[in-house]
Amino acid sequence: MDHKSVRAISENPTYQHLVKTRSRYAWTLTAILMVVFYGYIYLVAFHREIMAQRIGEGVMTLSIPLGIGVIVFTVLITGVYVRKANADFDKWTREVKESIK
């Protein structure tokens, strides 16, 4: 890619909007994921009595469904990002590509 094309892309308002929006969106989802993940780790490390509570009459404790919940949340938040990327980010990327042709 030549210098002229790089400059045209970097000065394109759609590209600038794409970069700004994608970055803000990714950092927001990352922050949410970190809160959930480290919240779980915090509970395991500092509130064992909560995590060790048995559920029902069996041997399962509260930590197991919460841990599975963290994993499911990770998959869901990844799906949220992919949906946004497919709906908006890809469209804006195509617009930027078309503008420099």
PDB file of C-alpha atoms in Angstrom:
ATOM      1  CA  MET A   1       0.000   0.000   0.000  1.00  0.00           C
ATOM      2  CA  ASP A   2       1.452   3.305  -1.000  1.00  0.00           C
ATOM      3  CA  HIS A   3       1.817   6.344   1.221  1.00  0.00           C
ATOM      4  CA  LYS A   4      -0.955   8.219  -0.602  1.00  0.00           C
ATOM      5  CA  SER A   5      -3.489   5.445   0.129  1.00  0.00           C
ATOM      6  CA  VAL A   6      -2.476   5.253   3.781  1.00  0.00           C
ATOM      7  CA  ARG A   7      -2.958   8.981   4.112  1.00  0.00           C
ATOM      8  CA  ALA A   8      -6.337   8.857   2.359  1.00  0.00           C
ATOM      9  CA  ILE A   9      -7.517   6.113   4.695  1.00  0.00           C
ATOM     10  CA  SER A  10      -6.261   7.763   7.866  1.00  0.00           C
ATOM     11  CA  GLU A  11      -7.940  11.058   6.932  1.00  0.00           C
ATOM     12  CA  ASN A  12     -11.243   9.420   6.015  1.00  0.00           C
ATOM     13  CA  PRO A  13     -13.963  10.438   8.539  1.00  0.00           C
ATOM     14  CA  THR A  14     -15.576   6.982   8.340  1.00  0.00           C
ATOM     15  CA  TYR A  15     -12.256   5.346   9.183  1.00  0.00           C
ATOM     16  CA  GLN A  16     -11.718   7.696  12.100  1.00  0.00           C
ATOM     17  CA  HIS A  17     -15.227   6.961  13.349  1.00  0.00           C
ATOM     18  CA  LEU A  18     -14.615   3.221  12.928  1.00  0.00           C
ATOM     19  CA  VAL A  19     -11.369   3.277  14.882  1.00  0.00           C
ATOM     20  CA  LYS A  20     -12.807   5.410  17.666  1.00  0.00           C
ATOM     21  CA  THR A  21     -16.035   3.415  17.992  1.00  0.00           C
ATOM     22  CA  ARG A  22     -14.377   0.005  17.752  1.00  0.00           C
ATOM     23  CA  SER A  23     -11.753   0.932  20.319  1.00  0.00           C
ATOM     24  CA  ARG A  24     -14.304   2.328  22.783  1.00  0.00           C
ATOM     25  CA  TYR A  25     -16.560  -0.706  22.294  1.00  0.00           C
ATOM     26  CA  ALA A  26     -13.732  -3.209  22.748  1.00  0.00           C
ATOM     27  CA  TRP A  27     -12.411  -1.498  25.873  1.00  0.00           C
ATOM     28  CA  THR A  28     -15.898  -1.310  27.375  1.00  0.00           C
ATOM     29  CA  LEU A  29     -16.505  -5.020  26.834  1.00  0.00           C
ATOM     30  CA  THR A  30     -13.032  -5.794  28.157  1.00  0.00           C
ATOM     31  CA  ALA A  31     -13.714  -3.784  31.321  1.00  0.00           C
ATOM     32  CA  ILE A  32     -17.035  -5.593  31.854  1.00  0.00           C
ATOM     33  CA  LEU A  33     -15.342  -8.950  31.352  1.00  0.00           C
ATOM     34  CA  MET A  34     -12.550  -8.051  33.774  1.00  0.00           C
ATOM     35  CA  VAL A  35     -15.067  -7.036  36.445  1.00  0.00           C
ATOM     36  CA  VAL A  36     -16.890 -10.351  36.094  1.00  0.00           C
ATOM     37  CA  PHE A  37     -13.702 -12.436  35.993  1.00  0.00           C
ATOM     38  CA  TYR A  38     -11.890 -10.678  38.819  1.00  0.00           C
ATOM     39  CA  GLY A  39     -15.111 -10.485  40.804  1.00  0.00           C
ATOM     40  CA  TYR A  40     -15.229 -14.258  40.683  1.00  0.00           C
ATOM     41  CA  ILE A  41     -11.558 -14.523  41.640  1.00  0.00           C
ATOM     42  CA  TYR A  42     -12.143 -12.040  44.459  1.00  0.00           C
ATOM     43  CA  LEU A  43     -14.972 -14.161  45.833  1.00  0.00           C
ATOM     44  CA  VAL A  44     -12.854 -17.305  45.635  1.00  0.00           C
ATOM     45  CA  ALA A  45      -9.888 -15.647  47.327  1.00  0.00           C
ATOM     46  CA  PHE A  46     -11.534 -13.561  50.031  1.00  0.00           C
ATOM     47  CA  HIS A  47     -15.007 -14.958  50.616  1.00  0.00           C
ATOM     48  CA  ARG A  48     -14.576 -18.673  50.661  1.00  0.00           C
ATOM     49  CA  GLU A  49     -17.538 -19.128  52.981  1.00  0.00           C
ATOM     50  CA  ILE A  50     -19.847 -17.734  50.292  1.00  0.00           C
ATOM     51  CA  MET A  51     -18.333 -19.844  47.535  1.00  0.00           C
ATOM     52  CA  ALA A  52     -18.323 -22.982  49.703  1.00  0.00           C
ATOM     53  CA  GLN A  53     -22.068 -22.858  50.360  1.00  0.00           C
ATOM     54  CA  ARG A  54     -23.644 -26.092  49.282  1.00  0.00           C
ATOM     55  CA  ILE A  55     -26.501 -26.047  46.840  1.00  0.00           C
ATOM     56  CA  GLY A  56     -29.181 -28.503  47.837  1.00  0.00           C
ATOM     57  CA  GLU A  57     -28.399 -31.802  49.520  1.00  0.00           C
ATOM     58  CA  GLY A  58     -25.520 -32.789  47.217  1.00  0.00           C
ATOM     59  CA  VAL A  59     -21.871 -31.873  47.190  1.00  0.00           C
ATOM     60  CA  MET A  60     -22.082 -29.046  44.660  1.00  0.00           C
ATOM     61  CA  THR A  61     -21.053 -25.648  45.995  1.00  0.00           C
ATOM     62  CA  LEU A  62     -21.985 -22.185  44.790  1.00  0.00           C
ATOM     63  CA  SER A  63     -18.568 -21.757  43.160  1.00  0.00           C
ATOM     64  CA  ILE A  64     -19.290 -24.311  40.420  1.00  0.00           C
ATOM     65  CA  PRO A  65     -22.347 -22.634  38.848  1.00  0.00           C
ATOM     66  CA  LEU A  66     -20.705 -19.222  39.271  1.00  0.00           C
ATOM     67  CA  GLY A  67     -17.588 -20.489  37.483  1.00  0.00           C
ATOM     68  CA  ILE A  68     -19.701 -21.913  34.683  1.00  0.00           C
ATOM     69  CA  GLY A  69     -21.516 -18.580  34.596  1.00  0.00           C
ATOM     70  CA  VAL A  70     -18.209 -16.763  34.059  1.00  0.00           C
ATOM     71  CA  ILE A  71     -17.412 -19.075  31.136  1.00  0.00           C
ATOM     72  CA  VAL A  72     -20.876 -18.638  29.606  1.00  0.00           C
ATOM     73  CA  PHE A  73     -20.623 -14.866  30.092  1.00  0.00           C
ATOM     74  CA  THR A  74     -17.306 -14.870  28.227  1.00  0.00           C
ATOM     75  CA  VAL A  75     -18.880 -16.687  25.282  1.00  0.00           C
ATOM     76  CA  LEU A  76     -21.872 -14.319  25.305  1.00  0.00           C
ATOM     77  CA  ILE A  77     -19.784 -11.152  25.426  1.00  0.00           C
ATOM     78  CA  THR A  78     -17.681 -12.471  22.551  1.00  0.00           C
ATOM     79  CA  GLY A  79     -20.894 -13.011  20.607  1.00  0.00           C
ATOM     80  CA  VAL A  80     -21.966  -9.443  21.371  1.00  0.00           C
ATOM     81  CA  TYR A  81     -18.700  -8.142  19.920  1.00  0.00           C
ATOM     82  CA  VAL A  82     -18.931 -10.345  16.836  1.00  0.00           C
ATOM     83  CA  ARG A  83     -22.505  -9.225  16.215  1.00  0.00           C
ATOM     84  CA  LYS A  84     -21.495  -5.556  16.438  1.00  0.00           C
ATOM     85  CA  ALA A  85     -18.456  -6.183  14.222  1.00  0.00           C
ATOM     86  CA  ASN A  86     -20.531  -7.925  11.570  1.00  0.00           C
ATOM     87  CA  ALA A  87     -23.272  -5.293  11.668  1.00  0.00           C
ATOM     88  CA  ASP A  88     -21.295  -2.058  11.860  1.00  0.00           C
ATOM     89  CA  PHE A  89     -17.524  -2.445  11.761  1.00  0.00           C
ATOM     90  CA  ASP A  90     -17.502  -4.515   8.568  1.00  0.00           C
ATOM     91  CA  LYS A  91     -19.896  -2.093   6.866  1.00  0.00           C
ATOM     92  CA  TRP A  92     -17.708   0.893   7.737  1.00  0.00           C
ATOM     93  CA  THR A  93     -14.593  -0.968   6.622  1.00  0.00           C
ATOM     94  CA  ARG A  94     -16.212  -1.631   3.228  1.00  0.00           C
ATOM     95  CA  GLU A  95     -17.144   2.048   2.972  1.00  0.00           C
ATOM     96  CA  VAL A  96     -13.539   3.069   3.621  1.00  0.00           C
ATOM     97  CA  LYS A  97     -12.279   0.586   1.020  1.00  0.00           C
ATOM     98  CA  GLU A  98     -14.755   1.914  -1.535  1.00  0.00           C
ATOM     99  CA  SER A  99     -13.771   5.505  -0.844  1.00  0.00           C
ATOM    100  CA  ILE A 100     -10.116   4.976  -1.780  1.00  0.00           C
ATOM    101  CA  LYS A 101     -10.734   3.104  -5.039  1.00  0.00           C
TER     102      LYS A 101
END
